[in-house]
Short mmCIF file of C-alpha atoms in Angstrom, two decimals:
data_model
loop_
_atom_site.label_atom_id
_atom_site.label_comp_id
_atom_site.label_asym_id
_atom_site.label_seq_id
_atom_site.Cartn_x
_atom_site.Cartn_y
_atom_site.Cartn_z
CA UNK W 18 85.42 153.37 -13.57
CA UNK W 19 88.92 151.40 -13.15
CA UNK W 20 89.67 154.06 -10.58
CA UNK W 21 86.49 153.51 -8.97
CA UNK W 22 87.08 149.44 -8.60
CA UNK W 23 90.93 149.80 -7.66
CA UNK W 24 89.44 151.84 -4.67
CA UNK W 25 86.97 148.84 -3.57
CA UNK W 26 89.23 146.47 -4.15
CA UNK W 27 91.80 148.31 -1.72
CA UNK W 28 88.93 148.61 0.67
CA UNK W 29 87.91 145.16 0.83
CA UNK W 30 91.30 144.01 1.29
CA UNK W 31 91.88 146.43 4.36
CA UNK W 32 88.71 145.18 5.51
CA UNK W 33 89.82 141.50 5.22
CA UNK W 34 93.11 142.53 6.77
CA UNK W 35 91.33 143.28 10.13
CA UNK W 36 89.21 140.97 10.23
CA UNK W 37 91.97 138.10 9.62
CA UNK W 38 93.94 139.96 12.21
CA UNK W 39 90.91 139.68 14.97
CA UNK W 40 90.30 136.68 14.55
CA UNK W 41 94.31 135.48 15.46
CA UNK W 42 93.82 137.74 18.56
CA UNK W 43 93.65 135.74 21.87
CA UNK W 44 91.14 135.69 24.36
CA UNK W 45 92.06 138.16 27.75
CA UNK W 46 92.96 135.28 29.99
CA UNK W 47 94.01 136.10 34.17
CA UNK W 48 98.13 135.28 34.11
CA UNK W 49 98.46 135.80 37.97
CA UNK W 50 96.21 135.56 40.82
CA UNK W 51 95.66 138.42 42.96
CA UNK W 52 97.84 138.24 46.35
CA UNK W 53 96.33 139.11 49.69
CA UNK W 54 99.20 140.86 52.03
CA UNK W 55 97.56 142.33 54.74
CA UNK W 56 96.35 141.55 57.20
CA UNK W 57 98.12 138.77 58.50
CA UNK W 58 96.19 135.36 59.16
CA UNK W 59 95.45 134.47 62.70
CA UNK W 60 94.57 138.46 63.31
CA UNK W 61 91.77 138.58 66.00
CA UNK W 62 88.90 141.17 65.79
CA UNK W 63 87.26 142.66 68.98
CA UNK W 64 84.51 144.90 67.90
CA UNK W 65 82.38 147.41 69.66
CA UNK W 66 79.53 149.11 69.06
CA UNK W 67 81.07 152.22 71.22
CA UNK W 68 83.90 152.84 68.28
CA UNK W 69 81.51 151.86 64.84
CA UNK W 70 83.38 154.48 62.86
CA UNK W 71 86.43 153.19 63.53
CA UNK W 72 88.28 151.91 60.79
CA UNK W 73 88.67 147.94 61.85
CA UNK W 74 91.25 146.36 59.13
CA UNK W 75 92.61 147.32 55.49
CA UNK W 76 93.09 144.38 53.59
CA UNK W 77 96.01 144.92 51.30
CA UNK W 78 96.97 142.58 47.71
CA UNK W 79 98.60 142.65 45.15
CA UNK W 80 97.27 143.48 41.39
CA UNK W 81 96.04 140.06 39.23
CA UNK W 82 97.84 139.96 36.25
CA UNK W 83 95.87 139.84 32.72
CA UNK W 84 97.40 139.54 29.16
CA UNK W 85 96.03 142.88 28.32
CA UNK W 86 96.08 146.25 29.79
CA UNK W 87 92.61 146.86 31.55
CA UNK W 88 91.26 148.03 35.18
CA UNK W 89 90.54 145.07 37.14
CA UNK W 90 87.44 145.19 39.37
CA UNK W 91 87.94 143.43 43.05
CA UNK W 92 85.57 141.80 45.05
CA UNK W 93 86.49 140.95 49.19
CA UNK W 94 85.10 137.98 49.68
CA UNK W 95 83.87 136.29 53.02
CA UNK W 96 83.06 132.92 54.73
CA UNK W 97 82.33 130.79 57.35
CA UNK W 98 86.39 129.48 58.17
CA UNK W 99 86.56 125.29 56.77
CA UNK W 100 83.48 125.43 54.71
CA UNK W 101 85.26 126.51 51.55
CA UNK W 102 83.27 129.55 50.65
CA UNK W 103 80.14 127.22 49.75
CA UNK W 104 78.61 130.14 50.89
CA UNK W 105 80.00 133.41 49.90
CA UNK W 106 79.43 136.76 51.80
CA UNK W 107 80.50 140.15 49.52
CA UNK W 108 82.82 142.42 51.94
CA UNK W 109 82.70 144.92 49.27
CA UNK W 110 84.08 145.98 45.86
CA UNK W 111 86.95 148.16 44.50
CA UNK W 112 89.19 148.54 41.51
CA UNK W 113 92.09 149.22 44.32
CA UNK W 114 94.45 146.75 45.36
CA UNK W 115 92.95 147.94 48.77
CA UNK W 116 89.57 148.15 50.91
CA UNK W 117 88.73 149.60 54.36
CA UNK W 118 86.64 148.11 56.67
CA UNK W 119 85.06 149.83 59.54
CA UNK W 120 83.69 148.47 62.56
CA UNK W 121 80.48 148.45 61.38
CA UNK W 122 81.22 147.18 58.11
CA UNK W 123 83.01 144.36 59.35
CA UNK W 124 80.68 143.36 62.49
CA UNK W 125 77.68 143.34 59.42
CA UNK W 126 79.72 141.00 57.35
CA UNK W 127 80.81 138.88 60.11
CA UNK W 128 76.74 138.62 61.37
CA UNK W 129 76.00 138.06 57.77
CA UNK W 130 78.56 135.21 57.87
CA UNK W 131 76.81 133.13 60.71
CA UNK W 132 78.64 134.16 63.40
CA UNK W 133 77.11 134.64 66.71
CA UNK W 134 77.76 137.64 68.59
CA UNK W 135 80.17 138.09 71.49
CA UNK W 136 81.21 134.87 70.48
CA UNK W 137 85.52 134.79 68.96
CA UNK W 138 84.38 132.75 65.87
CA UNK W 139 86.95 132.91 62.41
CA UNK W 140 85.74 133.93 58.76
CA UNK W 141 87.74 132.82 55.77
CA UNK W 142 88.71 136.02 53.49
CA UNK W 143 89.89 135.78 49.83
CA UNK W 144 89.89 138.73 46.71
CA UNK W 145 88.32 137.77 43.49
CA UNK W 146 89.54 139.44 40.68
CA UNK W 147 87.74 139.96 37.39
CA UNK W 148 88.31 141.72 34.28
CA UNK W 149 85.35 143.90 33.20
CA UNK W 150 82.50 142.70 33.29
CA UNK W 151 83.62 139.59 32.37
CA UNK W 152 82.65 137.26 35.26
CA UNK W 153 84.38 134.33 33.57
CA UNK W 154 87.78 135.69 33.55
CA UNK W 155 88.15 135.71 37.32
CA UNK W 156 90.99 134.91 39.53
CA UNK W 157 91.14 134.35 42.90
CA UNK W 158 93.84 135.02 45.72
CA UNK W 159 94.98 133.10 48.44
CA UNK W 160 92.96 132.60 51.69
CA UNK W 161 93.67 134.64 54.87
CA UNK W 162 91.89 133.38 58.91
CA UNK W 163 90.43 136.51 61.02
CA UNK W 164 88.98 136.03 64.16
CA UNK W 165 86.42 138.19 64.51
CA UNK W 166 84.39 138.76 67.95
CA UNK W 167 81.04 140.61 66.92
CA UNK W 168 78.39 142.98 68.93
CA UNK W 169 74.53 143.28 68.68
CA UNK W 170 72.64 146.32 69.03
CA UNK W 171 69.12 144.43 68.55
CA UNK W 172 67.62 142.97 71.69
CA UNK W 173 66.39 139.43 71.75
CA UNK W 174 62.47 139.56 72.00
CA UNK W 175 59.69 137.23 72.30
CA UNK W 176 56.72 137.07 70.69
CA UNK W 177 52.85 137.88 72.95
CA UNK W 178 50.76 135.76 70.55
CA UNK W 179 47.27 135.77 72.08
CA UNK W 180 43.05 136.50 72.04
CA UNK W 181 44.25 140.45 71.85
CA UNK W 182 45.52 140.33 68.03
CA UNK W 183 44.25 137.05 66.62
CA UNK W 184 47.23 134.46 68.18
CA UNK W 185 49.54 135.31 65.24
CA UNK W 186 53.18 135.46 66.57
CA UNK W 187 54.35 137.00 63.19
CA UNK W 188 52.08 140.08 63.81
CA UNK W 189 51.88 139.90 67.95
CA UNK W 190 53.38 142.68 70.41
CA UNK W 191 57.35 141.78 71.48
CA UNK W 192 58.59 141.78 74.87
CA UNK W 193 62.76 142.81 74.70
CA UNK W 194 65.52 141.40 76.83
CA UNK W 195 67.72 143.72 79.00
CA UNK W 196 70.47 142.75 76.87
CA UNK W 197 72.33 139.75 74.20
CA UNK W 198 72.19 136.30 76.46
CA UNK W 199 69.98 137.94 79.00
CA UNK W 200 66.41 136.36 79.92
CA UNK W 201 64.50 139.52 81.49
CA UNK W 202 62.03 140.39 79.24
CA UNK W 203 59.79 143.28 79.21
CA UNK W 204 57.12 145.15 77.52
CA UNK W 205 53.94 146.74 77.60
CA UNK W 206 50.73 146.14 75.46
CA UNK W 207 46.98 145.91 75.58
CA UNK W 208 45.88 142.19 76.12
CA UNK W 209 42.16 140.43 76.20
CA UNK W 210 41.94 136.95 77.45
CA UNK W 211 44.43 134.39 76.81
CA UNK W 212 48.34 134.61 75.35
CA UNK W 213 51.50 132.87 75.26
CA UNK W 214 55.01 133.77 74.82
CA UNK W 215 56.55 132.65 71.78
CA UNK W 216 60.73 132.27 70.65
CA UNK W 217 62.22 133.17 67.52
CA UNK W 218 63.52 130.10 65.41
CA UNK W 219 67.35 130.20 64.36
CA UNK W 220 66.72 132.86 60.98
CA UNK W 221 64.53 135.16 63.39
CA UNK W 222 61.42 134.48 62.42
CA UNK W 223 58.17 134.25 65.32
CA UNK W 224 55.65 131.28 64.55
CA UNK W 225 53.72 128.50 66.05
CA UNK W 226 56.53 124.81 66.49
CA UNK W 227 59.09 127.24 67.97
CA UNK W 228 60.09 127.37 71.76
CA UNK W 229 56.94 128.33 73.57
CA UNK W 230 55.91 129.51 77.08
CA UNK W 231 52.49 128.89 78.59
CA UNK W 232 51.37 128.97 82.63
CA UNK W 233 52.66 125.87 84.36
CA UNK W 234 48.37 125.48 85.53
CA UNK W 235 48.79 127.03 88.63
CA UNK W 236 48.34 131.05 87.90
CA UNK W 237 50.20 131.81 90.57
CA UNK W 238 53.18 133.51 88.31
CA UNK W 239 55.44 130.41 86.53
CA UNK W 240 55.50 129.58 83.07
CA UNK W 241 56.03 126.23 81.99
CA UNK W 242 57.88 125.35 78.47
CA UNK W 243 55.09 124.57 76.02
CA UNK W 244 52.82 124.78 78.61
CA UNK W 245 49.48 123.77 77.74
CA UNK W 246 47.74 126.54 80.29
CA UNK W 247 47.10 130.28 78.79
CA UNK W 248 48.21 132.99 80.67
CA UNK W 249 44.67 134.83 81.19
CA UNK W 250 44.62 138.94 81.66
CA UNK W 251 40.97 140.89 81.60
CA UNK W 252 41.00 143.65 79.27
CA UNK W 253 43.81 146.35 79.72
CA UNK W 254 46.98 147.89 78.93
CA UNK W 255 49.86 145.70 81.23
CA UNK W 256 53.23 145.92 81.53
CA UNK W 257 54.56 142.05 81.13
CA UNK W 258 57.58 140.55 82.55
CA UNK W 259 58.78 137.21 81.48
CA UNK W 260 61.77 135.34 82.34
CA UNK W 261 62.64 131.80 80.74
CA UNK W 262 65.81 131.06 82.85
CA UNK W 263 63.40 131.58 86.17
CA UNK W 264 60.48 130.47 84.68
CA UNK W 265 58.84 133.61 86.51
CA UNK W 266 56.18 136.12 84.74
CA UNK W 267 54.14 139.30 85.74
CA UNK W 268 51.36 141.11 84.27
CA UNK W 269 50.98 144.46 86.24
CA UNK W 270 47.57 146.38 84.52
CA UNK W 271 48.91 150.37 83.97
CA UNK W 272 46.84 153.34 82.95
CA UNK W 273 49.62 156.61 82.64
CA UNK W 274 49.51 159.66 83.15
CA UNK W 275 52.29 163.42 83.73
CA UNK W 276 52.80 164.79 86.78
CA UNK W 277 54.65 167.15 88.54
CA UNK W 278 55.63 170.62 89.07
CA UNK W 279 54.27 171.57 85.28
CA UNK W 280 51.23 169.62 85.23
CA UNK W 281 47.91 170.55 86.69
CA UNK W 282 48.31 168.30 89.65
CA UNK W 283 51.65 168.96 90.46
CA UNK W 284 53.62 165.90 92.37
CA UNK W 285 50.88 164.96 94.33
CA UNK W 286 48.22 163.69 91.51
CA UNK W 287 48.76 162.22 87.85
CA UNK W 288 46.76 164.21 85.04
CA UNK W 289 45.43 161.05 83.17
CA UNK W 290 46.66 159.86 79.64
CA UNK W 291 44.06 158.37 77.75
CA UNK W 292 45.01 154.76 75.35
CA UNK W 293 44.61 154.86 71.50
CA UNK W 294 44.55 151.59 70.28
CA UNK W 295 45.07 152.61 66.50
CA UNK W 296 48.73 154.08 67.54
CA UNK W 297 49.15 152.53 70.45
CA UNK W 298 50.27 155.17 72.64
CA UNK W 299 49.56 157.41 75.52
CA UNK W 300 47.84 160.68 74.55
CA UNK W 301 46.24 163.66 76.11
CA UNK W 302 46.01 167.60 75.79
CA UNK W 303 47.59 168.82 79.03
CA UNK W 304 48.19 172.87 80.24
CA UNK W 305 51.26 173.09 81.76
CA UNK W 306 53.37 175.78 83.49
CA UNK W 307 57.10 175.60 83.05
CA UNK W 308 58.66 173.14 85.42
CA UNK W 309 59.66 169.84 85.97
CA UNK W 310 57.57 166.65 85.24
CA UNK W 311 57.49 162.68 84.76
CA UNK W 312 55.40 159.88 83.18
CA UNK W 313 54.21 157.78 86.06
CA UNK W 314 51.61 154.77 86.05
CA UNK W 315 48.61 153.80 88.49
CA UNK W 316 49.02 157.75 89.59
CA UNK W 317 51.84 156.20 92.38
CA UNK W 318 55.37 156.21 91.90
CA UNK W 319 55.93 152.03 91.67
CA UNK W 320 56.25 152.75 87.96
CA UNK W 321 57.53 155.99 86.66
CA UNK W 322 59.75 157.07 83.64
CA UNK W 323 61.69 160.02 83.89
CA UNK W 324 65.28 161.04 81.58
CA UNK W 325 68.58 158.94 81.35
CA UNK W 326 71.07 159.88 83.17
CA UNK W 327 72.77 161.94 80.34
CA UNK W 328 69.43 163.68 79.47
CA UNK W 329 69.91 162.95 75.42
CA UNK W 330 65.88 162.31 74.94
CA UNK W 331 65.56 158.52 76.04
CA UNK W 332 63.74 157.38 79.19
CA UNK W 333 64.69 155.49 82.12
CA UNK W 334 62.82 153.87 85.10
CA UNK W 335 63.51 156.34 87.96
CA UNK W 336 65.33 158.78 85.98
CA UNK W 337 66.05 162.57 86.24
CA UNK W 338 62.54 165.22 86.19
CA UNK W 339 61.84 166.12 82.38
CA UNK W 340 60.98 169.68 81.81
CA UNK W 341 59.54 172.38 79.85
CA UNK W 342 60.33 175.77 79.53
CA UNK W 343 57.58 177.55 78.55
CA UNK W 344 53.94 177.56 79.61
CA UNK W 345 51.09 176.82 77.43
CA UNK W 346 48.71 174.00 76.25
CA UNK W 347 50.74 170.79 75.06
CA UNK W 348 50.33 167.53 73.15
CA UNK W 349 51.54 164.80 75.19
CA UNK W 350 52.14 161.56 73.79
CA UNK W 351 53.85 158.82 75.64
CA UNK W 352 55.33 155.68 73.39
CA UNK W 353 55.74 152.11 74.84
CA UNK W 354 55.03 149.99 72.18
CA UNK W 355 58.76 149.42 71.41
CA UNK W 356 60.31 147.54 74.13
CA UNK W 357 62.65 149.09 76.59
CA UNK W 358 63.00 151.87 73.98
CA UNK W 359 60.44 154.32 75.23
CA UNK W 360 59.63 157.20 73.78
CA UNK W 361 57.75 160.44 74.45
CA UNK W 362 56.69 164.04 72.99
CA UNK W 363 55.24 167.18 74.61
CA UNK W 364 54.89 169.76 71.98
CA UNK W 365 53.32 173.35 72.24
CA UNK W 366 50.01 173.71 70.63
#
C-alpha cells in the first residue's frame, strides 16, 4: 500500500510539474514582419489576353519571424492604390516566401480590384503572414505600387427588354458590342410588338433606372436616350443593330436557311431552317452530298455566315464555304442567340 501511494504521489507531482510549466509558456507572438523584395514598386503591367499563360510577376519576401518554430501560411494581398486596403482582394495563398502570377491570374485580380480595362490604373500589394490557423497572430509586410493595364474578353451588351419576353431586362435577349469601348451592337432574337434597349449599371447588372434607349418618335431609324417612343417590330426573328454614339438602329426580319454545293438547292436556292422558340435556334433535317455550304438569310446573300478565316469552328459574316465530307441525312442546327458568337452543328444521322 505505501508503495502504491509513493507512486501517486510521484505522479501527481509530474503532473503538476507540467502543468506549472505550461502555464509560464508564452503566447507565439510575430517578432518580424514579412518583407516584400520583388518586384520593385513603380513596375508597370501590360497584359494580354494573346499570352494568358504567361507567367506575369513573382512576388518575392522574406520569411516573418515568430518566437517558435512553425510553417507560416502567406496570403498576397491586393487593393485599389491610396485607399489603404479598406477593401482587400486575395492574390492567392502559399506557405513559400514566393507566388507566381500569370497573366490571367493577375488581369482577374486586377478586374476584381476595380480597375477598368485597357485603362494603366495602380493596385497596392502587401503579404500577410499568419501562424496556423491563428488569424490573430498575423503580420503584415510593407506595401509595393504595380501598374497594371488589364484586358476584357467579355463584350459589353445591352439589354432588348420588350412585349416578346415580358419587358424584364434581367431575363431579356442581349445585343454585344464589336469590342471594349465600342458602340456597334448586334444581335438576333425573336421580337413581338414593342422593346427598348437597356444599359448595364456600374456592377453589371440590366434593370429598369439605368441608361435607356427608346425611338426618338419618328420611326424612321434613331433612338433617343430614354426615349419615351417603343421601337415597334411585327412578329419575327430580326437581326438588331443599335448604336448609342450614332444614335442609329436597324431591325432587319431573317428566316435562315444552308445552301450550296451540299445542300439540295445548291448555290442558287436556300433549303429553309425552321425557328424553335424553346432553344432558340435554327433547325432542320437536311440530305446533303459532300461539298461546300453556308448559312445564309432571306435565301440572298445580304446576310450570310460562312468560317473564320482560320477555319477553327467559329463563324464570320462573309467567311470561307463550310463543308462536309460525307453524304447522308444531317441535323442542322444554326445558333444565334449568343451575340456575335455564332454557333452551328451539322451532324450525320
Amino acid at each position: 500500500m505505501k508503495k502504491i501511494l509513493k507512486i501517486s504521489s510521484l505522479a501527481f507531482l509530474l503532473i503538476a510539474g507540467v502543468a506549472c510549466e505550461n502555464d509560464d509558456q508564452t503566447i507565439a507572438q510575430a517578432v518580424g514582419d514579412p518583407e516584400l523584395i520583388a518586384p520593385a514598386s513603380g513596375t508597370e503591367y501590360e497584359l494580354s489576353p494573346a499570352n494568358e499563360t504567361n507567367e506575369a510577376t513573382t512576388l518575392i519576401w522574406n520569411h516573418a519571424d515568430y518566437d517558435v518554430q512553425t510553417e507560416v501560411n502567406y496570403e498576397v494581398q491586393v487593393a485599389l492604390a491610396g485607399t489603404d486596403f479598406a477593401t482587400v482582394i486575395s492574390g492567392g495563398t502559399t506557405t513559400n516566401r514566393f507566388f507566381t502570377w500569370s497573366v490571367a491570374a493577375l488581369n482577374q485580380v486586377a478586374l476584381d480590384a476595380g480597375l477598368t480595362p485597357y485603362t494603366p490604373g495602380d493596385l497596392d500589394v502587401r503579404i500577410r503572414g499568419t501562424l496556423g490557423a491563428n488569424a490573430e497572430m498575423e503580420s503584415f509586410s510593407n506595401v509595393i505600387t504595380l501598374t497594371v493595364t488589364t484586358y476584357t474578353t467579355e463584350l459589353p451588351k445591352l439589354a432588348v427588354p420588350g412585349n416578346h419576353q415580358g419587358w424584364n431586362p434581367p431575363t431579356a435577349p442581349r445585343i454585344a458590342s464589336s469590342g471594349f469601348n465600342q458602340t456597334d451592337y448586334e444581335g438576333y432574337m425573336w421580337l413581338d410588338g414593342g422593346f427598348k434597349f437597356v444599359g448595364p449599371n456600374v456592377a453589371g447588372a440590366f434593370a429598369w433606372g439605368n441608361t435607356d434607349w427608346g425611338d426618338d418618335g419618328s420611326f424612321s431609324g434613331v433612338l433617343a436616350e430614354s426615349g419615351e417612343s417603343d421601337i415597334v417590330a411585327t412578329p419575327g426573328y430580326y437581326r438588331v443593330n443599335a448604336n448609342t454614339t450614332t444614335l442609329l438602329y436597324t431591325v432587319v426580319p431573317t428566316n435562315w436557311g444552308i445552301v450550296g454545293a451540299a445542300t439540295p438547292g445548291g448555290w442558287d436556292n436556300s433549303t429553309a431552317l425552321t425557328y424553335n422558340a424553346t432553344t432558340k435556334k435554327w433547325e432542320g433535317t437536311v440530305v446533303m452530298t459532300a461539298g461546300g455550304y453556308k448559312f445564309r438569310a432571306n435565301n440572298a446573300w445580304d446576310i450570310n455566315l460562312g468560317a473564320d478565316s482560320d477555319l477553327d469552328g467559329s463563324m464570320n459574316y462573309g467567311g470561307p464555304d463550310l463543308s462536309v465530307d460525307t453524304a447522308g441525312t444531317y441535323n442542322v442546327v444554326l445558333d444565334l442567340s449568343n451575340p456575335r458568337q455564332y454557333t452551328y452543328s451539322v451532324t450525320l444521322q
